[in-house]
mmCIF file of C-alpha atoms in Angstrom:
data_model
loop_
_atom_site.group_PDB
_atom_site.id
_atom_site.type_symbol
_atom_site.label_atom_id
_atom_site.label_comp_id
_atom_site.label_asym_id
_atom_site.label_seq_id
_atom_site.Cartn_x
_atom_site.Cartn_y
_atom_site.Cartn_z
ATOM 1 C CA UNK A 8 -158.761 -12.517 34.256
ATOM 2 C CA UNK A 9 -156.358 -15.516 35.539
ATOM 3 C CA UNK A 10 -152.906 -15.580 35.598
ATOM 4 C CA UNK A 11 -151.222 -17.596 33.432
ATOM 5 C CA UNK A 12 -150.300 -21.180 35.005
ATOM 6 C CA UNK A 13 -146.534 -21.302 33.362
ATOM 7 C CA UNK A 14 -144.073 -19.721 35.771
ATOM 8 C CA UNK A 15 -140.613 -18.413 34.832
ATOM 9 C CA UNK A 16 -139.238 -21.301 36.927
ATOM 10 C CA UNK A 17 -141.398 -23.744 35.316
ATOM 11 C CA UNK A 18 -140.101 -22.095 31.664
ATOM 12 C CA UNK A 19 -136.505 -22.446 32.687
ATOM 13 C CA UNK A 20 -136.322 -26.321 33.681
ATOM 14 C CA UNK A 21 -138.368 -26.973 30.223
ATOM 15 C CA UNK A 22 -135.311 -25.076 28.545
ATOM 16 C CA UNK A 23 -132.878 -26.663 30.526
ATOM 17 C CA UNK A 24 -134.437 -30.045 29.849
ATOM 18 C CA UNK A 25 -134.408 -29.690 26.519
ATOM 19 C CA UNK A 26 -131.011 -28.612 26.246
ATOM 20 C CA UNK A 27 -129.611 -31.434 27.981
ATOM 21 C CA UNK A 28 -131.446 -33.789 25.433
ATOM 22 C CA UNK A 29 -130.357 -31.965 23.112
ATOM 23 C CA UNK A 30 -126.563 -32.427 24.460
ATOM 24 C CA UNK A 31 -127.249 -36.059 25.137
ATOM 25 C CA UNK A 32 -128.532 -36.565 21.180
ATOM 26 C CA UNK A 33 -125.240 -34.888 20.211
ATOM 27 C CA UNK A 34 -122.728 -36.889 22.352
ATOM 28 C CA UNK A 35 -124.718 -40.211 20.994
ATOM 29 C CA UNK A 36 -124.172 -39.205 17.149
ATOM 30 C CA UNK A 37 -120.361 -38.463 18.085
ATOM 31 C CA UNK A 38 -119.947 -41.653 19.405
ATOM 32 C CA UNK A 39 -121.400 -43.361 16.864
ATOM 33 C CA UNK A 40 -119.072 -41.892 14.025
ATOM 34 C CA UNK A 41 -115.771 -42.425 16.220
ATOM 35 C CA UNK A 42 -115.915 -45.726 17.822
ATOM 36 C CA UNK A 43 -113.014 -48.118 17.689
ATOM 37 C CA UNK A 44 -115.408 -51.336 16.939
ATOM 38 C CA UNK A 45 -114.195 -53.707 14.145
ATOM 39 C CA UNK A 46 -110.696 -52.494 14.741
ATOM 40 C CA UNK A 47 -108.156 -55.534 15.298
ATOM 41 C CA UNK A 48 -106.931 -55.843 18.783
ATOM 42 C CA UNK A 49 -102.933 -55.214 17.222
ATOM 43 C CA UNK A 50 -104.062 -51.803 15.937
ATOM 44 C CA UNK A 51 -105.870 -50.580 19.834
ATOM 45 C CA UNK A 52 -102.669 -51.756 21.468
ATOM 46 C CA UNK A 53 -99.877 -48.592 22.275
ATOM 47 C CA UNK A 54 -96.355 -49.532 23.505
ATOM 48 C CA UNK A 55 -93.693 -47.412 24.983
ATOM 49 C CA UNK A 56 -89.968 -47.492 24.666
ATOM 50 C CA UNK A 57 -87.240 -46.755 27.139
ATOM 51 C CA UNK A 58 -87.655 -43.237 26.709
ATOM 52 C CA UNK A 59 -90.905 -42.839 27.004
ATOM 53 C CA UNK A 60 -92.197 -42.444 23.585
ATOM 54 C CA UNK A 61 -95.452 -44.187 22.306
ATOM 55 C CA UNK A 62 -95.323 -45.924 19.475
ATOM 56 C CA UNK A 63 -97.651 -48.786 17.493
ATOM 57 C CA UNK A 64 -94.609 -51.228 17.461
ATOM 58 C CA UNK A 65 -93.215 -53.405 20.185
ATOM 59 C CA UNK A 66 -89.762 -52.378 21.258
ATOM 60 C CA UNK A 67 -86.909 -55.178 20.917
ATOM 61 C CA UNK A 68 -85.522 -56.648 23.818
ATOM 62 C CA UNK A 69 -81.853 -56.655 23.222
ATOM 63 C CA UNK A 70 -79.461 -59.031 25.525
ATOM 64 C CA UNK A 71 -76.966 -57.568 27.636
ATOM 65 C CA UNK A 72 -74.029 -56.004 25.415
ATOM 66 C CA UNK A 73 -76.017 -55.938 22.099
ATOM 67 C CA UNK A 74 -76.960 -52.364 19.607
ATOM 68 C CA UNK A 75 -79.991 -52.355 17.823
ATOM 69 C CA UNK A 76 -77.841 -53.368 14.638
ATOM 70 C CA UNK A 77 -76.811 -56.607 15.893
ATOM 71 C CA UNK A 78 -80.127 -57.310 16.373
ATOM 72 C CA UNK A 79 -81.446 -55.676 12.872
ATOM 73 C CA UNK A 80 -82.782 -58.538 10.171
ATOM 74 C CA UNK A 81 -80.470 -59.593 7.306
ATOM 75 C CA UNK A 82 -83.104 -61.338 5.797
ATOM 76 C CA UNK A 83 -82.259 -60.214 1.567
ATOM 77 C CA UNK A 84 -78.332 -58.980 2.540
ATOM 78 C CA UNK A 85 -74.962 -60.767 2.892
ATOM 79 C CA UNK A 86 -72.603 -59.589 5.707
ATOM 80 C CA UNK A 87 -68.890 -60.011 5.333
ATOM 81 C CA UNK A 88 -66.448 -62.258 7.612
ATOM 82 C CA UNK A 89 -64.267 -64.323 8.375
ATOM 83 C CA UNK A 90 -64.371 -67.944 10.742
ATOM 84 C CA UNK A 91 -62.874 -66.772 13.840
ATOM 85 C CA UNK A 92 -62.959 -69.792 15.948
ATOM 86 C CA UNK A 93 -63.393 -74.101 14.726
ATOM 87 C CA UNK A 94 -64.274 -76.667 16.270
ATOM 88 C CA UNK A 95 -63.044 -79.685 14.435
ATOM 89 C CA UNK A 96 -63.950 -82.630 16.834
ATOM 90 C CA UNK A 97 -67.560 -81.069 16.763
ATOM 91 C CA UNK A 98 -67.830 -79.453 13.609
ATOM 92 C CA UNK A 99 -69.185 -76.335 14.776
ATOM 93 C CA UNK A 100 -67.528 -72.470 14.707
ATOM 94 C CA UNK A 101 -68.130 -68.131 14.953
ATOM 95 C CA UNK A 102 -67.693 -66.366 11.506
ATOM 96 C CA UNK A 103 -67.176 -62.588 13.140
ATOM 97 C CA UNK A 104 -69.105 -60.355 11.192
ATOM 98 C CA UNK A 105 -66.475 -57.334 9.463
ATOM 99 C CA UNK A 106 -68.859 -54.585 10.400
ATOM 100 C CA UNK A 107 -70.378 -54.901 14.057
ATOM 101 C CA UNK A 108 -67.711 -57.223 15.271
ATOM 102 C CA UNK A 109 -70.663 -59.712 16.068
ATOM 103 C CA UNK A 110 -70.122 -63.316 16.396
ATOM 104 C CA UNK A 111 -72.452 -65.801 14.773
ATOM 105 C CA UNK A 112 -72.843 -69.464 14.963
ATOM 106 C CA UNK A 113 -72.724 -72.235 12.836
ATOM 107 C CA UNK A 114 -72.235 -75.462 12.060
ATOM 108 C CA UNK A 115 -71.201 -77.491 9.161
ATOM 109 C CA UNK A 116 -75.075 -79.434 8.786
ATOM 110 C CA UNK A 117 -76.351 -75.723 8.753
ATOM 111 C CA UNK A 118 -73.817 -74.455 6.071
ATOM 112 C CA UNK A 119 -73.714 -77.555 3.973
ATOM 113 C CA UNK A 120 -69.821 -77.585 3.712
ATOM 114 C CA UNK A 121 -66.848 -77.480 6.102
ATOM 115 C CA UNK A 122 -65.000 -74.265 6.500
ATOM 116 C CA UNK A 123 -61.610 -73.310 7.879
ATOM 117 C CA UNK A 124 -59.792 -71.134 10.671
ATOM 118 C CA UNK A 125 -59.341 -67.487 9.205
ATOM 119 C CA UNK A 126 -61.057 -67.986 6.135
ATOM 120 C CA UNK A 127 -62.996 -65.264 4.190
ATOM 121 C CA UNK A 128 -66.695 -65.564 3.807
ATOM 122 C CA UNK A 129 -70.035 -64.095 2.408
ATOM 123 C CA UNK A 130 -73.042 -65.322 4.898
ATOM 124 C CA UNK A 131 -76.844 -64.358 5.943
ATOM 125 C CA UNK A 132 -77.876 -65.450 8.839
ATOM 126 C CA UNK A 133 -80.932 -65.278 11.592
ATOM 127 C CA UNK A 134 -81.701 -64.245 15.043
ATOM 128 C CA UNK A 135 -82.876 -67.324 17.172
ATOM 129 C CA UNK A 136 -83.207 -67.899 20.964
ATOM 130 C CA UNK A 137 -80.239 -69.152 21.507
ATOM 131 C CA UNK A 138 -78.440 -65.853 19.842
ATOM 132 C CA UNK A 139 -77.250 -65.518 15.674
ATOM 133 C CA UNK A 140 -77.443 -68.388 13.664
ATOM 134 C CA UNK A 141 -75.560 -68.089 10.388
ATOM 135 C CA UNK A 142 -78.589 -69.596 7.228
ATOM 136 C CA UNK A 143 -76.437 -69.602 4.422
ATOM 137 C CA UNK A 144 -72.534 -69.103 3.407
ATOM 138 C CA UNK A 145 -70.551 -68.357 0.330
ATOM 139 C CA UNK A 146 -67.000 -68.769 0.198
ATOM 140 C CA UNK A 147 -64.830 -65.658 -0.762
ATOM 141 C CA UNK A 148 -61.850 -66.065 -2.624
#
């Protein structure tokens, strides 16, 4: 009788081969559930902060001598004041807000009406380039 023509080495790379197919197959279906495409490129992008922490948000960049809540949006919420500082040749002045002691701009075309020095006032107002810009005013009596 013959021997048969299938070694043990020749059994073992078959195995092997079909293992690694096998492996291959796998990582292909993996991929295919988990992949990032159709995903906007805002929601791929990762940021880190000053301290290191990742997070999905861009961190603010704050000017020299600012806190985060100078900086935070008063979009729906009046701050308190008073007008610090008037310029009457120019029509322009700071109303320092009561709580962070920040100073914000305006000027009478912005506010619609001419204020005094050292009077009391209800205001919103926005962040622009050139620093806080004061959107609307209500006088306090």
């Amino acid at each position: 009788m013959s021997k048969s023509q299938i070694t043990f080495n020749k059994k073992e790379r078959e195995k092997k081969k079909l293992l690694k197919k096998q492996q291959k197959n796998e990582k292909k279906e993996f991929n295919k559930t988990n992949n990032d495409k159709g995903k906007s490129l805002e929601e791929l992008f990762a940021y880190v902060d000053e301290h290191g922490n990742i997070s999905d948000r861009p961190a603010i960049k704050l000017k020299e001598g600012e806190s985060p809540s100078m900086v935070s949006n008063h979009h729906d919420e009046y701050s308190f004041g008073k007008v610090v500082h008037y310029n009457n040749d120019s029509n322009y002045g700071f109303i320092r807000d009561n709580e962070t002691q920040q100073s914000v701009y305006f000027n009478d075309r912005l506010v619609g009406q001419k204020l005094n020095l050292n009077q009391k006032v209800k205001f919103k107002f926005k962040s622009a380039k050139q620093g806080a810009q004061v959107t609307e005013v209500l006088i306090e009596y």
